[in-house]
Amino acid sequence: MLQIRSFATSVLSLFFLAAPISALSQAAPSNRTPVLVELFTSEGCSSCPPADALLAKLDHDQPIQNAEIIVLGEHVDYWDNLGWHDRFSSHQYTERQNQYSARLGVDGVYTPQMIVDGTDQFVGNDSSHAHRSIASAAQKAKLNLLLSRPVVDARKISASVSLPASSVSSSRVELYAALVDPTDITDVRNGENGGRRLQHVGVVRNLQRIGSLKDLAAGPLSFSLNAPGDANVVNMRVVVFAQLNDQGTVLGAVVIDVKP
């Protein structure tokens, strides 16, 4: 694991040295640096609601100076056979968590788990650790990704992502797009949380790799995401983030509401 982490650090260092200064931004358009906070959670896990509440507080309060906290709630599926099927769960998110665990040297997977900018993992209800980690991540330079206004066609949401400095190019940095419910509520009937009404934020309903940073050298990169049948399309968000290969460090992120 140490070799993998050292390699990622070296790649990141070389990337920033090669990139023109104009391609890097210490601040998002809101004068805050974007920081991606992922929470691996499940409606079947009794210790997850406090972590969901912390994610909601980070999203709503934006409590870290100079940080624009962009949240993703990724519901894993390994709780689904333990009394309650989480309607937001996906094996894709379980696989994403497994890949993080392998890279970050974590012995297995667990919920709730929070990961900040792909580099720091900890128990998802640890507020102090979350604040420290986000504050640290906000001090790092980020790519100034820009998103166009989304266009809705039935359940398909289309947009494009661009980078002001078109000379920046790297196939080692992947681009991902996520379609997100800002808030959701579930009345859980069975399992560890049976009888509870759970509230979620940043629920990921669709996550896709849309290309690499190299693709942005030719101009804006267009992409489309399909919303699930139960989603309220106009109230959703689109999140795009750039991440080193093998789910390494997150180098930039941007979010926009579907509804203007």
Tab-separated table of C-alpha atoms in Angstrom:
chain	number	residue	atom	x	y	z
A	1	MET	CA	0.000	0.000	0.000
A	2	LEU	CA	2.848	2.395	0.769
A	3	GLN	CA	4.181	1.955	-2.757
A	4	ILE	CA	0.783	2.714	-4.278
A	5	ARG	CA	0.277	5.784	-2.135
A	6	SER	CA	3.791	7.060	-2.882
A	7	PHE	CA	3.164	6.576	-6.613
A	8	ALA	CA	-0.050	8.584	-6.436
A	9	THR	CA	1.725	11.361	-4.590
A	10	SER	CA	4.501	11.421	-7.177
A	11	VAL	CA	2.048	11.544	-10.065
A	12	LEU	CA	0.174	14.394	-8.424
A	13	SER	CA	3.386	16.341	-7.847
A	14	LEU	CA	4.515	15.871	-11.440
A	15	PHE	CA	1.076	16.832	-12.721
A	16	PHE	CA	1.000	20.105	-10.829
A	17	LEU	CA	4.553	20.938	-11.858
A	18	ALA	CA	3.658	20.359	-15.514
A	19	ALA	CA	0.363	22.251	-15.423
A	20	PRO	CA	0.294	25.970	-16.201
A	21	ILE	CA	-0.376	28.141	-13.184
A	22	SER	CA	-3.570	29.429	-14.807
A	23	ALA	CA	-5.050	25.912	-14.709
A	24	LEU	CA	-4.913	25.724	-10.910
A	25	SER	CA	-7.243	27.494	-8.561
A	26	GLN	CA	-7.016	27.902	-4.812
A	27	ALA	CA	-10.622	29.006	-4.862
A	28	ALA	CA	-13.856	27.951	-6.505
A	29	PRO	CA	-15.974	30.639	-8.189
A	30	SER	CA	-17.482	31.191	-4.719
A	31	ASN	CA	-13.970	31.967	-3.392
A	32	ARG	CA	-13.955	28.597	-1.663
A	33	THR	CA	-11.870	25.566	-2.610
A	34	PRO	CA	-14.002	22.531	-3.552
A	35	VAL	CA	-13.544	19.511	-1.291
A	36	LEU	CA	-15.261	16.216	-2.133
A	37	VAL	CA	-16.672	14.360	0.881
A	38	GLU	CA	-17.930	10.834	0.232
A	39	LEU	CA	-19.958	8.897	2.801
A	40	PHE	CA	-20.420	5.148	2.422
A	41	THR	CA	-23.608	4.389	4.297
A	42	SER	CA	-26.673	2.144	4.450
A	43	GLU	CA	-30.241	2.370	5.693
A	44	GLY	CA	-29.739	-1.059	7.258
A	45	CYS	CA	-26.920	0.117	9.536
A	46	SER	CA	-27.902	1.438	12.991
A	47	SER	CA	-24.671	3.440	13.355
A	48	CYS	CA	-25.167	5.229	10.024
A	49	PRO	CA	-27.869	7.832	10.875
A	50	PRO	CA	-25.428	9.975	12.940
A	51	ALA	CA	-23.025	9.964	9.974
A	52	ASP	CA	-25.864	10.889	7.611
A	53	ALA	CA	-26.694	13.757	9.972
A	54	LEU	CA	-23.065	14.922	9.964
A	55	LEU	CA	-22.994	14.853	6.157
A	56	ALA	CA	-26.192	16.921	6.112
A	57	LYS	CA	-24.681	19.449	8.505
A	58	LEU	CA	-21.514	19.750	6.414
A	59	ASP	CA	-23.624	20.225	3.287
A	60	HIS	CA	-26.007	22.785	4.787
A	61	ASP	CA	-23.730	24.776	7.111
A	62	GLN	CA	-20.523	24.738	5.019
A	63	PRO	CA	-18.650	25.251	8.297
A	64	ILE	CA	-15.046	25.180	7.062
A	65	GLN	CA	-13.625	28.534	6.039
A	66	ASN	CA	-12.432	28.587	2.418
A	67	ALA	CA	-13.942	25.137	1.702
A	68	GLU	CA	-16.851	24.435	-0.627
A	69	ILE	CA	-17.928	21.029	0.677
A	70	ILE	CA	-19.429	18.851	-2.068
A	71	VAL	CA	-21.100	15.773	-0.586
A	72	LEU	CA	-21.793	12.349	-2.053
A	73	GLY	CA	-23.818	9.769	-0.135
A	74	GLU	CA	-23.021	6.335	-1.600
A	75	HIS	CA	-25.279	3.567	-0.289
A	76	VAL	CA	-23.596	0.153	-0.295
A	77	ASP	CA	-25.462	-3.109	-0.848
A	78	TYR	CA	-23.874	-5.512	1.650
A	79	TRP	CA	-26.492	-4.666	4.286
A	80	ASP	CA	-29.399	-5.488	1.978
A	81	ASN	CA	-29.790	-9.119	3.086
A	82	LEU	CA	-29.836	-8.242	6.798
A	83	GLY	CA	-33.459	-7.247	7.239
A	84	TRP	CA	-33.908	-4.156	5.072
A	85	HIS	CA	-33.269	-3.458	1.388
A	86	ASP	CA	-31.910	0.067	0.940
A	87	ARG	CA	-33.613	1.492	-2.152
A	88	PHE	CA	-30.558	3.651	-2.889
A	89	SER	CA	-28.010	0.852	-2.599
A	90	SER	CA	-25.811	-0.279	-5.462
A	91	HIS	CA	-23.040	-2.820	-5.794
A	92	GLN	CA	-21.168	-0.166	-7.777
A	93	TYR	CA	-20.709	1.844	-4.586
A	94	THR	CA	-19.640	-1.261	-2.680
A	95	GLU	CA	-16.971	-1.830	-5.320
A	96	ARG	CA	-15.889	1.803	-5.079
A	97	GLN	CA	-15.533	1.436	-1.318
A	98	ASN	CA	-13.595	-1.812	-1.745
A	99	GLN	CA	-11.148	-0.066	-4.063
A	100	TYR	CA	-10.632	2.720	-1.545
A	101	SER	CA	-10.039	0.180	1.218
A	102	ALA	CA	-7.375	-1.595	-0.833
A	103	ARG	CA	-5.597	1.636	-1.729
A	104	LEU	CA	-5.803	3.253	1.702
A	105	GLY	CA	-4.752	0.106	3.575
A	106	VAL	CA	-8.063	-0.465	5.364
A	107	ASP	CA	-8.746	-4.042	6.468
A	108	GLY	CA	-12.111	-4.646	4.822
A	109	VAL	CA	-15.089	-2.332	4.427
A	110	TYR	CA	-17.370	-0.829	7.042
A	111	THR	CA	-20.195	1.654	7.444
A	112	PRO	CA	-20.341	4.498	8.035
A	113	GLN	CA	-17.090	5.468	6.334
A	114	MET	CA	-16.236	8.999	5.246
A	115	ILE	CA	-13.510	9.771	2.699
A	116	VAL	CA	-12.256	13.289	1.993
A	117	ASP	CA	-10.809	14.069	-1.447
A	118	GLY	CA	-9.939	10.408	-1.940
A	119	THR	CA	-7.060	10.581	0.541
A	120	ASP	CA	-8.311	10.430	4.139
A	121	GLN	CA	-10.744	7.853	5.525
A	122	PHE	CA	-12.333	7.656	8.969
A	123	VAL	CA	-15.506	6.650	10.803
A	124	GLY	CA	-18.291	8.675	9.218
A	125	ASN	CA	-19.720	10.174	12.406
A	126	ASP	CA	-16.380	11.607	13.586
A	127	SER	CA	-17.130	15.328	13.330
A	128	SER	CA	-13.756	16.522	14.627
A	129	HIS	CA	-11.824	14.383	12.158
A	130	ALA	CA	-14.113	15.515	9.327
A	131	HIS	CA	-13.510	19.193	10.100
A	132	ARG	CA	-9.727	18.722	10.319
A	133	SER	CA	-9.565	16.714	7.119
A	134	ILE	CA	-11.721	19.134	5.115
A	135	ALA	CA	-9.760	22.134	6.391
A	136	SER	CA	-6.521	20.463	5.322
A	137	ALA	CA	-7.902	19.526	1.894
A	138	ALA	CA	-9.067	23.104	1.337
A	139	GLN	CA	-5.451	24.305	1.515
A	140	LYS	CA	-4.472	22.360	-1.590
A	141	ALA	CA	-4.622	23.721	-5.141
A	142	LYS	CA	-7.462	22.351	-7.254
A	143	LEU	CA	-8.373	22.251	-10.917
A	144	ASN	CA	-10.891	24.943	-11.773
A	145	LEU	CA	-13.489	22.722	-13.433
A	146	LEU	CA	-16.488	24.496	-14.946
A	147	LEU	CA	-19.935	23.024	-15.611
A	148	SER	CA	-22.476	24.234	-18.141
A	149	ARG	CA	-26.122	24.646	-17.204
A	150	PRO	CA	-27.744	21.170	-17.375
A	151	VAL	CA	-30.366	20.455	-20.021
A	152	VAL	CA	-33.245	18.131	-19.143
A	153	ASP	CA	-34.861	15.876	-21.743
A	154	ALA	CA	-37.401	13.607	-20.031
A	155	ARG	CA	-35.201	11.670	-17.574
A	156	LYS	CA	-31.895	12.435	-19.326
A	157	ILE	CA	-29.750	15.245	-17.961
A	158	SER	CA	-26.986	16.575	-20.199
A	159	ALA	CA	-24.178	19.049	-19.524
A	160	SER	CA	-20.555	19.724	-20.391
A	161	VAL	CA	-17.442	20.179	-18.272
A	162	SER	CA	-14.485	22.336	-19.229
A	163	LEU	CA	-11.173	23.576	-17.910
A	164	PRO	CA	-10.028	27.153	-18.677
A	165	ALA	CA	-6.454	26.108	-19.483
A	166	SER	CA	-6.878	23.783	-22.454
A	167	SER	CA	-3.170	22.911	-22.540
A	168	VAL	CA	-3.495	20.809	-19.367
A	169	SER	CA	-3.648	17.179	-20.425
A	170	SER	CA	-3.338	13.907	-18.556
A	171	SER	CA	-4.787	10.449	-19.185
A	172	ARG	CA	-3.897	9.533	-15.600
A	173	VAL	CA	-6.678	11.739	-14.249
A	174	GLU	CA	-10.205	10.413	-14.690
A	175	LEU	CA	-13.374	12.464	-14.873
A	176	TYR	CA	-16.543	11.274	-13.141
A	177	ALA	CA	-20.084	12.647	-13.208
A	178	ALA	CA	-22.689	11.945	-10.547
A	179	LEU	CA	-26.408	12.609	-10.530
A	180	VAL	CA	-27.441	13.370	-6.965
A	181	ASP	CA	-30.601	13.791	-4.908
A	182	PRO	CA	-29.965	16.774	-2.591
A	183	THR	CA	-32.285	15.257	0.055
A	184	ASP	CA	-34.274	12.068	0.539
A	185	ILE	CA	-36.427	10.598	3.316
A	186	THR	CA	-37.150	6.912	3.968
A	187	ASP	CA	-39.459	5.304	6.513
A	188	VAL	CA	-37.555	2.142	7.393
A	189	ARG	CA	-39.830	-0.742	8.368
A	190	ASN	CA	-37.377	-3.536	9.215
A	191	GLY	CA	-33.765	-4.212	10.105
A	192	GLU	CA	-31.585	-2.346	12.587
A	193	ASN	CA	-33.315	0.959	11.835
A	194	GLY	CA	-36.846	-0.462	11.741
A	195	GLY	CA	-39.434	2.139	12.760
A	196	ARG	CA	-37.147	5.097	12.095
A	197	ARG	CA	-37.524	7.870	9.523
A	198	LEU	CA	-34.110	8.410	7.954
A	199	GLN	CA	-33.022	11.591	6.219
A	200	HIS	CA	-30.244	11.625	3.641
A	201	VAL	CA	-28.345	14.244	1.641
A	202	GLY	CA	-26.294	14.045	-1.528
A	203	VAL	CA	-27.648	10.613	-2.439
A	204	VAL	CA	-25.852	9.358	-5.546
A	205	ARG	CA	-28.359	7.941	-8.040
A	206	ASN	CA	-26.031	7.582	-11.010
A	207	LEU	CA	-22.216	7.668	-11.133
A	208	GLN	CA	-20.263	7.321	-14.366
A	209	ARG	CA	-16.761	7.768	-15.659
A	210	ILE	CA	-17.103	10.280	-18.488
A	211	GLY	CA	-13.509	10.562	-19.703
A	212	SER	CA	-10.084	11.768	-18.667
A	213	LEU	CA	-8.487	15.150	-18.162
A	214	LYS	CA	-6.785	14.682	-21.514
A	215	ASP	CA	-10.210	14.901	-23.166
A	216	LEU	CA	-10.596	18.491	-21.960
A	217	ALA	CA	-7.579	19.635	-23.976
A	218	ALA	CA	-9.802	19.771	-27.073
A	219	GLY	CA	-12.503	21.804	-25.348
A	220	PRO	CA	-15.641	21.128	-23.283
A	221	LEU	CA	-16.548	17.481	-22.718
A	222	SER	CA	-20.249	16.684	-23.086
A	223	PHE	CA	-21.965	13.931	-21.105
A	224	SER	CA	-25.442	12.680	-20.214
A	225	LEU	CA	-26.828	10.940	-17.128
A	226	ASN	CA	-30.153	9.136	-16.801
A	227	ALA	CA	-32.210	9.729	-13.679
A	228	PRO	CA	-33.972	6.750	-12.073
A	229	GLY	CA	-37.730	6.523	-12.387
A	230	ASP	CA	-38.448	7.623	-8.813
A	231	ALA	CA	-36.232	10.726	-8.916
A	232	ASN	CA	-37.514	14.295	-9.049
A	233	VAL	CA	-35.312	15.321	-11.962
A	234	VAL	CA	-35.533	19.105	-11.702
A	235	ASN	CA	-34.493	19.049	-8.047
A	236	MET	CA	-31.336	17.017	-8.609
A	237	ARG	CA	-27.687	18.096	-8.681
A	238	VAL	CA	-24.851	17.253	-11.032
A	239	VAL	CA	-21.400	16.734	-9.552
A	240	VAL	CA	-18.274	16.313	-11.681
A	241	PHE	CA	-14.889	15.512	-10.182
A	242	ALA	CA	-11.376	14.743	-11.398
A	243	GLN	CA	-9.530	11.913	-9.673
A	244	LEU	CA	-6.184	10.231	-10.153
A	245	ASN	CA	-6.343	6.714	-11.606
A	246	ASP	CA	-7.196	3.848	-9.262
A	247	GLN	CA	-9.356	6.136	-7.131
A	248	GLY	CA	-6.498	8.311	-6.033
A	249	THR	CA	-6.485	11.936	-4.928
A	250	VAL	CA	-9.394	14.112	-6.031
A	251	LEU	CA	-7.875	17.035	-7.945
A	252	GLY	CA	-10.993	19.086	-8.480
A	253	ALA	CA	-14.771	19.035	-8.191
A	254	VAL	CA	-17.721	21.147	-9.196
A	255	VAL	CA	-21.466	20.997	-8.501
A	256	ILE	CA	-24.520	22.592	-10.097
A	257	ASP	CA	-28.258	22.337	-9.529
A	258	VAL	CA	-30.313	20.970	-12.395
A	259	LYS	CA	-32.992	23.566	-11.729
A	260	PRO	CA	-31.677	27.144	-12.254
